[in-house]
Amino acid sequence: MTDSATVFEDHKNQRIEYSTCYMCACRCGIKVTIENDNVRFIQGNRNHPTNQGVLCAKGSAGIMKQNSPAKLHQPLLRKPGTERGAGAFVPITWEKALDMLTERLQKIRSTDPDKLAFFTGRDQMQALTGLWAQQFGTLNWSAHGGFCSVNMAAGGLYMLPFAFWEFGDPDWDRTKYFMLWGVAEDHASNPIKIALEKLKRRGAKFVAINPARTGYQAIADEWVAIRPGTDGLLALSMVHVLLKRELFDWDFLIRYTNAPFLIFDEPGRSDHGLFWRNADGHPMIWDGNDQHFADGMASGTHPSLLGEHLTPDGRKVRTVMSLMVEKYLDAAFSPEQVSPITGVPAETIERLALEMAHIAFEETIEIACEWTDWAGRKHDKFIGRPVSMYAMRGVSAHSNGFQSARAIHLIQILLGTIDCPGGFCAKPPYPKPVPPPIKPAQHSAPNQPLDSSPLGYPTGPEDLVIDEQGNPKRIDKAFSWETPLSIQGLLHMVITNAHNYDPYRIDTLILFMANMAWNSSMNTVEIQKMLMAKDAQDGEYRIPFIVVSDAYHSEMVNFADLVLPDTTYLERYDTLSMLDRPISEADAVCDSIRHPILPPNRDVRAWQEVLVDLAGRLQFPAFVHENGEKRYQDYKDFIVNYQKEPGIGFLSGWRGKNGDQHLRGEPNPRQWEAYIEHQSFFQHHLPMNLRYFRFVNQEYLEFAVEAAYIPKAEPMFIEIYSEPLQRFRLAGEGVYDGPCPQQPADRARLVKYFDPLPFWYEPLEQQRVDAAEYPFFAVNQRPMMMYHSWDSQNAWLRQIIAQNFLYMNRQRGEYLGIADKSWVWVESHNGKIRVQVKLIEGCQEDTVWTWNAIGKQSGAWALSPDAPEATRGFLMNHLISELLPEKKGERRLTNSDPITGQAAWYDLRVRIYPAAPGEEGTWPTFPTIKPLPEEPKPVDRLRYHTHPPVNLKS
C-alpha cells in the first residue's frame, strides 16, 4: 500500500456551464463539465423545467457530437470546372464567401426576390429565419414542419386554441387516463419518459395506439395494434359510441365551443354551411329558455345544442351539434363496421370509449380556486375531467392526418378535457385565437420587405398566395389550390418544383440543416439526379446556385455550390424564444438560451451570425438605421435590442434597463449575462387562477394581452365546425362569393376533403395503389437514441445501433417463408430496395417498419466507406415518391395531405419476397462521397481524453 490515493478528477482544471441541449427537439437543460477546453461530460440540469435532470442517450452523447470527425472546417466553394455532386471543393475565406453571396442576393432582391428559395430543417430559430425572409422580400421560405408534423399543428390550431406538438401537453400530474397516438420515442423523449413514470406510479391507465410496439408502447397498460392511416376512423368510431350513449359534456359544448351556433342549411347558395351572423358579425344561437334567436357571443343566454329553425326571412338553419349527431351516428362509424378497416376489434373500440367516459364523468377532480370567465361569471373551483391524449408523426405523416388529428381532438372536446385539471392543456404562448390571426404574405416586390410573414393561417380563398389566373406564387406551391392550409410550407416539394420550373425558375436555393439529398427527401435517387440536372437549352444547372449551411458533412453538402460551415450547439449563442419555439410547460412561461461554452477550433460561424451579417449587408430595413449603418453588431446584440413591439423581444426574462422586469420591458444590455447566471433558462410560474380554461379565463386573457401572446382579451371558442374549411369547399363547388379554382382536380379535392367536421378518408396514395399487389403498409420511425440523420454519425450512439432492419410480424413472416435476419426485396409502385428483415411479435400483422435515417451514403458524415450504415443500413425513402401516381388527364399532384401539404411519408404500401441465395447487402448503392479538404481520415475507434487517463489496473 502507498500513502497516495489515485486521483480520478482534478477539479481545479474544470468548470461547469449550463446550456440547452440540441441533440433533438426536446431542448433539455444540460450541465456541461469543461476541462482543458474539452467536454468532460454532459449531465441533465436538475433545475430545468423541461427535463428536471433527466438526460437521454442522445443528450449524453453530445460529447461525441462535439468531437465528431464529420464537422465542417471552413467555407468551401465547388471547384471551378467540376460538376456538382462530384464532391470537389476548394477552401474560400468567409469574406469572399459572404461577398459572393451578398452580390448574388442583392441582384435577386433588386429584380425578383422570389427567385431566392430559403428553406430550413429543424433549426429551432424560425422567428429569425422567417424575419430574414420577410425582410428580404421572398415568398419562398419555410421550415421543416411541412414534411414532419404540420398536420398536428394545423389540425389543432384550426379547431382548438392550441394543439399537439409543442403547443400543449397533458396535465401529467393529474390525468388518470392517457391515450398516446402514433408517437415514436424520439419525440419529447425526456419529458414523456418523466411523465409516463408519474402515470405508472399513480396507477393511471396508459393506452398506446401504434402499429409497432416499441419504446413508450412497450410499457403501456394496453397496446392497440392499429393499421397505419386509420387512426382518424378509430377516433370517430369512439365519437360514435360517446354520442350514441349520450356520454358527453353538455355544458362544455354549450359554453366553450361553437356546437350551438346556427349554420345555413341551403345547398347551392354561396353561404351554405356558413354561420348565420348578426350585424356585429357574431354567430347566432337559439335560446332554449326564452325561445328566440340570440347573439352567440352574448352572456346570459341559454343556447340550445340541438335544433333546426327558420330565420325571420325564411332561411333554414341548424346547430353544429345537430350536424354532428347526424354525421357520426351513421352506422359507417359503428365499431362493427370500423373494426375490419382499422384492425381493432369492435369490442375494444367500444370499451376504450366507455373507459374514457367513465374517468371523465365518474372520477372528476376539482381544484378549489376562484376564477372569472370571459362573461364575468365567478367560479370557486376548476372542474377537471382527467382524460388526456397526445399524438404525433404516426398520425400526422399521412395524407389524411389533418382530419385525423381533428378527430382525435373531437374525443377530448366531447369529454370536456380541454385545458382543465387532468386534461390536455395549453403551453404559453398558447392558447391563441382559432386559427391564429396571421395571414401569409401574398405579394413580393423588388427591394421591399413582405407586408407579413411568408407563412400564416388562411381563413378563406382570399388568403391564398396565387396570381390572378389562380397559379401558385410560391415555389413549393404552398397556400395554393393544391394545398390551401399549408401553414408550414412544403419543403419536400422545393427541389422537384425548382427542377421542373414549376411554377417558375429560381436562381438560388439556400438550405440550412436540411439533408434533402438523403433522408429528408422522398424519392432520394431521383432527387439527387435533379440536384445535378442541367437545362437542355442553356446548359446551366436547372437549380443554378445551391448554398448549404450545416455543421457536419451530410450527404447534401456534396451537392452545394457554396458551403457555409455552422458551429455546434456548444459554440454559439442561440435562443429558444417565446416568439418561436419556447420550452414552456403547461403551468409556466419558459424560454432558454445557448451560449458559447467552447471556442470553435475551426473557421466556422453560427448561421444566426451569418444571417444578421447578411441582413446588414443587404440593407434590410429592420436591420439598418436610416443612414444605412447596421442596427445590430451581431446576433447577440440583435437578440438584446430587437423589439417586435415595445417591450417585447426574443427573450422574456430579465428585461428593462436594470433587468428587473419579466415578459415585457425595454431592452436590457445584460440580458444574456442574466440568463447565463440563471443556468440559461427563464421560468415564470402561472398562479393557480391562470392555469386552466385559459381560452375563456378573463384574468389569463388580460395577462396574455400584456405579454403580447394575443391581440385582444376575448374568448377563444373551440371550433368543432370549421368555417374556413367550408369556405374552401364552397369554392370547390363553384358557388363561393370570391375566388374559385378552375382546374377539375382542385375543385374535386376541395369538395371532398375540406369537410368542416372531422372525417376519415383512405390516404391518397393508397387510393391509387392496388392493395392486393402491395399488401403491406410500410412506415418508419426514429429510435429514442437517434434523431433525424444528426446522430447516426455519433461514435457512442453508433455502438447502440449502426444498422436498421425491416421489422415484420413473426407469424406473418413465417407464413410467407421469410426467415429471421434473411435478406428480402421490398417493392413499391415507385421503387425497389434490398434489406435485412427481423421478425418480431410487437408489430401489427399487415405492417412492416424500420428506424429512419440510420442508413448513410458511403463516405458521408466522415464514416468509413464500408461502415455498416452504408453497407447494411437502408432508407425506406427510395420507395416513396413526392408525387402521387399518375392519373390520366390530371397534372401530377403532390403526395401530401390535400389540406395542409404535409408530406405523406406513411401512406406507402409494399410487397415483400425473399432475395435469391447470395443476394445480400443493402441495395440500391451510391458512389462513395469524397472527403472534404481538411476532413480527418476515418478511424475505427474514436476516443479522446480531457486529461491523462488513469490506470485502474492494480
PDB file of C-alpha atoms in Angstrom, residues 431-622:
ATOM      1  CA  PRO A 431     -53.836  29.468 -26.272  1.00  0.00           C
ATOM      2  CA  LYS A 432     -54.331  31.703 -29.299  1.00  0.00           C
ATOM      3  CA  PRO A 433     -57.390  32.597 -31.427  1.00  0.00           C
ATOM      4  CA  VAL A 434     -58.640  29.833 -33.735  1.00  0.00           C
ATOM      5  CA  PRO A 435     -56.797  29.942 -36.089  1.00  0.00           C
ATOM      6  CA  PRO A 436     -54.057  32.414 -35.079  1.00  0.00           C
ATOM      7  CA  PRO A 437     -54.686  35.819 -36.712  1.00  0.00           C
ATOM      8  CA  ILE A 438     -51.704  35.805 -39.077  1.00  0.00           C
ATOM      9  CA  LYS A 439     -52.167  35.669 -42.840  1.00  0.00           C
ATOM     10  CA  PRO A 440     -49.400  34.651 -45.281  1.00  0.00           C
ATOM     11  CA  ALA A 441     -47.820  37.383 -47.392  1.00  0.00           C
ATOM     12  CA  GLN A 442     -49.341  37.355 -50.877  1.00  0.00           C
ATOM     13  CA  HIS A 443     -47.190  39.754 -52.893  1.00  0.00           C
ATOM     14  CA  SER A 444     -43.484  40.480 -53.317  1.00  0.00           C
ATOM     15  CA  ALA A 445     -41.701  43.418 -54.938  1.00  0.00           C
ATOM     16  CA  PRO A 446     -38.069  44.355 -55.628  1.00  0.00           C
ATOM     17  CA  ASN A 447     -36.139  45.783 -52.658  1.00  0.00           C
ATOM     18  CA  GLN A 448     -39.229  45.636 -50.446  1.00  0.00           C
ATOM     19  CA  PRO A 449     -39.935  43.547 -47.354  1.00  0.00           C
ATOM     20  CA  LEU A 450     -43.098  41.480 -47.425  1.00  0.00           C
ATOM     21  CA  ASP A 451     -46.020  43.063 -45.603  1.00  0.00           C
ATOM     22  CA  SER A 452     -46.300  39.993 -43.347  1.00  0.00           C
ATOM     23  CA  SER A 453     -44.618  36.664 -42.728  1.00  0.00           C
ATOM     24  CA  PRO A 454     -44.291  34.244 -45.667  1.00  0.00           C
ATOM     25  CA  LEU A 455     -46.296  31.784 -43.545  1.00  0.00           C
ATOM     26  CA  GLY A 456     -49.699  32.223 -41.949  1.00  0.00           C
ATOM     27  CA  TYR A 457     -53.192  30.850 -41.438  1.00  0.00           C
ATOM     28  CA  PRO A 458     -55.639  31.347 -44.330  1.00  0.00           C
ATOM     29  CA  THR A 459     -59.313  31.557 -43.393  1.00  0.00           C
ATOM     30  CA  GLY A 460     -60.665  31.625 -46.949  1.00  0.00           C
ATOM     31  CA  PRO A 461     -59.723  31.581 -50.622  1.00  0.00           C
ATOM     32  CA  GLU A 462     -58.928  35.309 -50.489  1.00  0.00           C
ATOM     33  CA  ASP A 463     -55.865  34.492 -48.385  1.00  0.00           C
ATOM     34  CA  LEU A 464     -54.206  32.164 -50.896  1.00  0.00           C
ATOM     35  CA  VAL A 465     -50.835  33.060 -52.421  1.00  0.00           C
ATOM     36  CA  ILE A 466     -51.867  32.801 -56.067  1.00  0.00           C
ATOM     37  CA  ASP A 467     -51.847  35.070 -59.095  1.00  0.00           C
ATOM     38  CA  GLU A 468     -54.860  36.411 -60.996  1.00  0.00           C
ATOM     39  CA  GLN A 469     -55.077  33.194 -63.009  1.00  0.00           C
ATOM     40  CA  GLY A 470     -55.069  31.089 -59.847  1.00  0.00           C
ATOM     41  CA  ASN A 471     -51.497  29.819 -60.272  1.00  0.00           C
ATOM     42  CA  PRO A 472     -49.226  29.393 -57.232  1.00  0.00           C
ATOM     43  CA  LYS A 473     -46.731  32.146 -56.445  1.00  0.00           C
ATOM     44  CA  ARG A 474     -44.518  30.043 -54.169  1.00  0.00           C
ATOM     45  CA  ILE A 475     -42.007  27.529 -55.497  1.00  0.00           C
ATOM     46  CA  ASP A 476     -43.358  24.863 -53.110  1.00  0.00           C
ATOM     47  CA  LYS A 477     -46.959  25.732 -54.121  1.00  0.00           C
ATOM     48  CA  ALA A 478     -47.912  26.366 -50.500  1.00  0.00           C
ATOM     49  CA  PHE A 479     -51.149  28.319 -49.985  1.00  0.00           C
ATOM     50  CA  SER A 480     -52.349  27.374 -53.480  1.00  0.00           C
ATOM     51  CA  TRP A 481     -55.491  25.499 -54.518  1.00  0.00           C
ATOM     52  CA  GLU A 482     -53.487  22.260 -54.303  1.00  0.00           C
ATOM     53  CA  THR A 483     -52.721  22.658 -50.551  1.00  0.00           C
ATOM     54  CA  PRO A 484     -54.528  25.751 -49.214  1.00  0.00           C
ATOM     55  CA  LEU A 485     -53.732  25.484 -45.483  1.00  0.00           C
ATOM     56  CA  SER A 486     -50.030  24.650 -45.844  1.00  0.00           C
ATOM     57  CA  ILE A 487     -49.128  26.722 -42.786  1.00  0.00           C
ATOM     58  CA  GLN A 488     -45.532  25.466 -42.684  1.00  0.00           C
ATOM     59  CA  GLY A 489     -44.794  25.138 -46.377  1.00  0.00           C
ATOM     60  CA  LEU A 490     -43.825  22.070 -48.405  1.00  0.00           C
ATOM     61  CA  LEU A 491     -40.067  21.614 -48.043  1.00  0.00           C
ATOM     62  CA  HIS A 492     -40.291  18.178 -49.661  1.00  0.00           C
ATOM     63  CA  MET A 493     -41.547  19.741 -52.921  1.00  0.00           C
ATOM     64  CA  VAL A 494     -38.974  22.517 -53.336  1.00  0.00           C
ATOM     65  CA  ILE A 495     -36.326  20.617 -55.300  1.00  0.00           C
ATOM     66  CA  THR A 496     -38.811  18.839 -57.572  1.00  0.00           C
ATOM     67  CA  ASN A 497     -40.682  22.042 -58.396  1.00  0.00           C
ATOM     68  CA  ALA A 498     -37.489  24.063 -58.857  1.00  0.00           C
ATOM     69  CA  HIS A 499     -36.090  21.389 -61.174  1.00  0.00           C
ATOM     70  CA  ASN A 500     -39.308  21.382 -63.214  1.00  0.00           C
ATOM     71  CA  TYR A 501     -39.550  25.220 -63.342  1.00  0.00           C
ATOM     72  CA  ASP A 502     -42.960  24.707 -61.814  1.00  0.00           C
ATOM     73  CA  PRO A 503     -44.299  27.342 -61.455  1.00  0.00           C
ATOM     74  CA  TYR A 504     -41.106  29.226 -62.447  1.00  0.00           C
ATOM     75  CA  ARG A 505     -37.317  29.043 -62.424  1.00  0.00           C
ATOM     76  CA  ILE A 506     -35.460  30.142 -59.313  1.00  0.00           C
ATOM     77  CA  ASP A 507     -31.895  31.423 -59.136  1.00  0.00           C
ATOM     78  CA  THR A 508     -30.607  30.464 -55.687  1.00  0.00           C
ATOM     79  CA  LEU A 509     -31.604  27.791 -53.195  1.00  0.00           C
ATOM     80  CA  ILE A 510     -30.390  28.203 -49.606  1.00  0.00           C
ATOM     81  CA  LEU A 511     -30.737  25.167 -47.378  1.00  0.00           C
ATOM     82  CA  PHE A 512     -29.922  25.267 -43.683  1.00  0.00           C
ATOM     83  CA  MET A 513     -29.603  21.969 -41.864  1.00  0.00           C
ATOM     84  CA  ALA A 514     -31.868  20.211 -44.364  1.00  0.00           C
ATOM     85  CA  ASN A 515     -30.447  16.958 -45.690  1.00  0.00           C
ATOM     86  CA  MET A 516     -32.503  16.995 -48.887  1.00  0.00           C
ATOM     87  CA  ALA A 517     -30.082  14.791 -50.809  1.00  0.00           C
ATOM     88  CA  TRP A 518     -30.721  11.887 -48.473  1.00  0.00           C
ATOM     89  CA  ASN A 519     -33.195  11.127 -45.698  1.00  0.00           C
ATOM     90  CA  SER A 520     -35.162  14.383 -45.841  1.00  0.00           C
ATOM     91  CA  SER A 521     -36.433  13.774 -49.367  1.00  0.00           C
ATOM     92  CA  MET A 522     -38.851  11.251 -50.729  1.00  0.00           C
ATOM     93  CA  ASN A 523     -37.554   9.550 -53.862  1.00  0.00           C
ATOM     94  CA  THR A 524     -33.902  10.056 -52.897  1.00  0.00           C
ATOM     95  CA  VAL A 525     -32.347   8.641 -56.074  1.00  0.00           C
ATOM     96  CA  GLU A 526     -34.336  10.963 -58.327  1.00  0.00           C
ATOM     97  CA  ILE A 527     -33.786  13.986 -56.073  1.00  0.00           C
ATOM     98  CA  GLN A 528     -30.017  13.550 -56.350  1.00  0.00           C
ATOM     99  CA  LYS A 529     -30.400  13.494 -60.137  1.00  0.00           C
ATOM    100  CA  MET A 530     -32.491  16.673 -60.007  1.00  0.00           C
ATOM    101  CA  LEU A 531     -29.819  18.455 -58.000  1.00  0.00           C
ATOM    102  CA  MET A 532     -27.314  17.722 -60.770  1.00  0.00           C
ATOM    103  CA  ALA A 533     -29.636  18.202 -63.755  1.00  0.00           C
ATOM    104  CA  LYS A 534     -28.882  20.819 -66.410  1.00  0.00           C
ATOM    105  CA  ASP A 535     -31.169  22.742 -68.732  1.00  0.00           C
ATOM    106  CA  ALA A 536     -31.127  21.350 -72.264  1.00  0.00           C
ATOM    107  CA  GLN A 537     -31.330  24.841 -73.766  1.00  0.00           C
ATOM    108  CA  ASP A 538     -28.664  26.857 -71.969  1.00  0.00           C
ATOM    109  CA  GLY A 539     -26.599  24.096 -70.361  1.00  0.00           C
ATOM    110  CA  GLU A 540     -26.911  25.693 -66.911  1.00  0.00           C
ATOM    111  CA  TYR A 541     -27.989  23.797 -63.832  1.00  0.00           C
ATOM    112  CA  ARG A 542     -31.749  23.745 -63.525  1.00  0.00           C
ATOM    113  CA  ILE A 543     -31.235  24.950 -59.965  1.00  0.00           C
ATOM    114  CA  PRO A 544     -28.462  27.463 -60.762  1.00  0.00           C
ATOM    115  CA  PHE A 545     -26.885  28.009 -57.327  1.00  0.00           C
ATOM    116  CA  ILE A 546     -27.183  25.987 -54.128  1.00  0.00           C
ATOM    117  CA  VAL A 547     -25.943  27.235 -50.757  1.00  0.00           C
ATOM    118  CA  VAL A 548     -25.773  24.776 -47.859  1.00  0.00           C
ATOM    119  CA  SER A 549     -25.174  25.648 -44.239  1.00  0.00           C
ATOM    120  CA  ASP A 550     -24.583  22.771 -41.860  1.00  0.00           C
ATOM    121  CA  ALA A 551     -22.191  21.892 -39.079  1.00  0.00           C
ATOM    122  CA  TYR A 552     -21.451  18.431 -40.486  1.00  0.00           C
ATOM    123  CA  HIS A 553     -20.611  16.710 -43.754  1.00  0.00           C
ATOM    124  CA  SER A 554     -24.082  15.478 -44.627  1.00  0.00           C
ATOM    125  CA  GLU A 555     -24.990  13.999 -47.988  1.00  0.00           C
ATOM    126  CA  MET A 556     -26.461  17.373 -49.012  1.00  0.00           C
ATOM    127  CA  VAL A 557     -23.089  19.130 -48.691  1.00  0.00           C
ATOM    128  CA  ASN A 558     -21.897  17.137 -51.696  1.00  0.00           C
ATOM    129  CA  PHE A 559     -24.381  18.981 -53.936  1.00  0.00           C
ATOM    130  CA  ALA A 560     -23.628  22.517 -52.745  1.00  0.00           C
ATOM    131  CA  ASP A 561     -22.007  25.236 -54.815  1.00  0.00           C
ATOM    132  CA  LEU A 562     -21.167  27.156 -51.634  1.00  0.00           C
ATOM    133  CA  VAL A 563     -20.795  25.588 -48.193  1.00  0.00           C
ATOM    134  CA  LEU A 564     -21.063  27.831 -45.131  1.00  0.00           C
ATOM    135  CA  PRO A 565     -19.989  25.822 -42.085  1.00  0.00           C
ATOM    136  CA  ASP A 566     -22.055  26.254 -38.927  1.00  0.00           C
ATOM    137  CA  THR A 567     -20.929  25.930 -35.317  1.00  0.00           C
ATOM    138  CA  THR A 568     -22.050  23.242 -32.920  1.00  0.00           C
ATOM    139  CA  TYR A 569     -24.640  23.977 -30.241  1.00  0.00           C
ATOM    140  CA  LEU A 570     -21.897  24.291 -27.618  1.00  0.00           C
ATOM    141  CA  GLU A 571     -20.081  27.019 -29.576  1.00  0.00           C
ATOM    142  CA  ARG A 572     -22.756  29.671 -30.238  1.00  0.00           C
ATOM    143  CA  TYR A 573     -25.398  31.992 -28.893  1.00  0.00           C
ATOM    144  CA  ASP A 574     -28.929  30.781 -29.556  1.00  0.00           C
ATOM    145  CA  THR A 575     -32.441  31.394 -28.252  1.00  0.00           C
ATOM    146  CA  LEU A 576     -35.450  29.157 -27.665  1.00  0.00           C
ATOM    147  CA  SER A 577     -37.804  32.074 -27.829  1.00  0.00           C
ATOM    148  CA  MET A 578     -41.406  32.920 -26.956  1.00  0.00           C
ATOM    149  CA  LEU A 579     -41.576  34.341 -30.490  1.00  0.00           C
ATOM    150  CA  ASP A 580     -40.737  30.926 -31.879  1.00  0.00           C
ATOM    151  CA  ARG A 581     -40.475  27.526 -30.196  1.00  0.00           C
ATOM    152  CA  PRO A 582     -40.183  28.120 -26.441  1.00  0.00           C
ATOM    153  CA  ILE A 583     -39.683  25.438 -23.810  1.00  0.00           C
ATOM    154  CA  SER A 584     -42.809  26.422 -21.842  1.00  0.00           C
ATOM    155  CA  GLU A 585     -44.621  23.982 -19.624  1.00  0.00           C
ATOM    156  CA  ALA A 586     -48.386  23.934 -19.158  1.00  0.00           C
ATOM    157  CA  ASP A 587     -48.051  25.754 -15.832  1.00  0.00           C
ATOM    158  CA  ALA A 588     -45.206  28.131 -16.677  1.00  0.00           C
ATOM    159  CA  VAL A 589     -43.843  30.541 -19.261  1.00  0.00           C
ATOM    160  CA  CYS A 590     -40.340  29.301 -20.083  1.00  0.00           C
ATOM    161  CA  ASP A 591     -37.643  30.155 -22.581  1.00  0.00           C
ATOM    162  CA  SER A 592     -33.942  29.429 -22.743  1.00  0.00           C
ATOM    163  CA  ILE A 593     -30.645  30.130 -24.447  1.00  0.00           C
ATOM    164  CA  ARG A 594     -27.454  28.538 -25.608  1.00  0.00           C
ATOM    165  CA  HIS A 595     -24.149  30.343 -25.241  1.00  0.00           C
ATOM    166  CA  PRO A 596     -20.575  29.577 -26.289  1.00  0.00           C
ATOM    167  CA  ILE A 597     -19.047  27.302 -23.677  1.00  0.00           C
ATOM    168  CA  LEU A 598     -16.302  26.127 -26.040  1.00  0.00           C
ATOM    169  CA  PRO A 599     -14.308  28.126 -28.585  1.00  0.00           C
ATOM    170  CA  PRO A 600     -14.576  26.782 -32.152  1.00  0.00           C
ATOM    171  CA  ASN A 601     -11.316  25.204 -33.304  1.00  0.00           C
ATOM    172  CA  ARG A 602     -12.318  25.613 -36.957  1.00  0.00           C
ATOM    173  CA  ASP A 603     -13.061  28.505 -39.302  1.00  0.00           C
ATOM    174  CA  VAL A 604     -16.827  28.384 -38.768  1.00  0.00           C
ATOM    175  CA  ARG A 605     -19.597  30.856 -37.984  1.00  0.00           C
ATOM    176  CA  ALA A 606     -23.014  30.386 -36.435  1.00  0.00           C
ATOM    177  CA  TRP A 607     -25.765  30.591 -39.048  1.00  0.00           C
ATOM    178  CA  GLN A 608     -27.520  33.133 -36.816  1.00  0.00           C
ATOM    179  CA  GLU A 609     -24.479  35.381 -37.077  1.00  0.00           C
ATOM    180  CA  VAL A 610     -24.338  34.918 -40.842  1.00  0.00           C
ATOM    181  CA  LEU A 611     -27.997  35.903 -41.235  1.00  0.00           C
ATOM    182  CA  VAL A 612     -27.598  39.059 -39.148  1.00  0.00           C
ATOM    183  CA  ASP A 613     -24.460  39.970 -41.105  1.00  0.00           C
ATOM    184  CA  LEU A 614     -26.191  39.396 -44.456  1.00  0.00           C
ATOM    185  CA  ALA A 615     -29.204  41.407 -43.307  1.00  0.00           C
ATOM    186  CA  GLY A 616     -26.953  44.390 -42.671  1.00  0.00           C
ATOM    187  CA  ARG A 617     -25.063  43.957 -45.937  1.00  0.00           C
ATOM    188  CA  LEU A 618     -28.338  43.770 -47.883  1.00  0.00           C
ATOM    189  CA  GLN A 619     -29.763  46.811 -46.065  1.00  0.00           C
ATOM    190  CA  PHE A 620     -32.883  45.151 -44.667  1.00  0.00           C
ATOM    191  CA  PRO A 621     -34.997  47.955 -43.106  1.00  0.00           C
ATOM    192  CA  ALA A 622     -35.367  46.150 -39.766  1.00  0.00           C
TER     193      ALA A 622
END
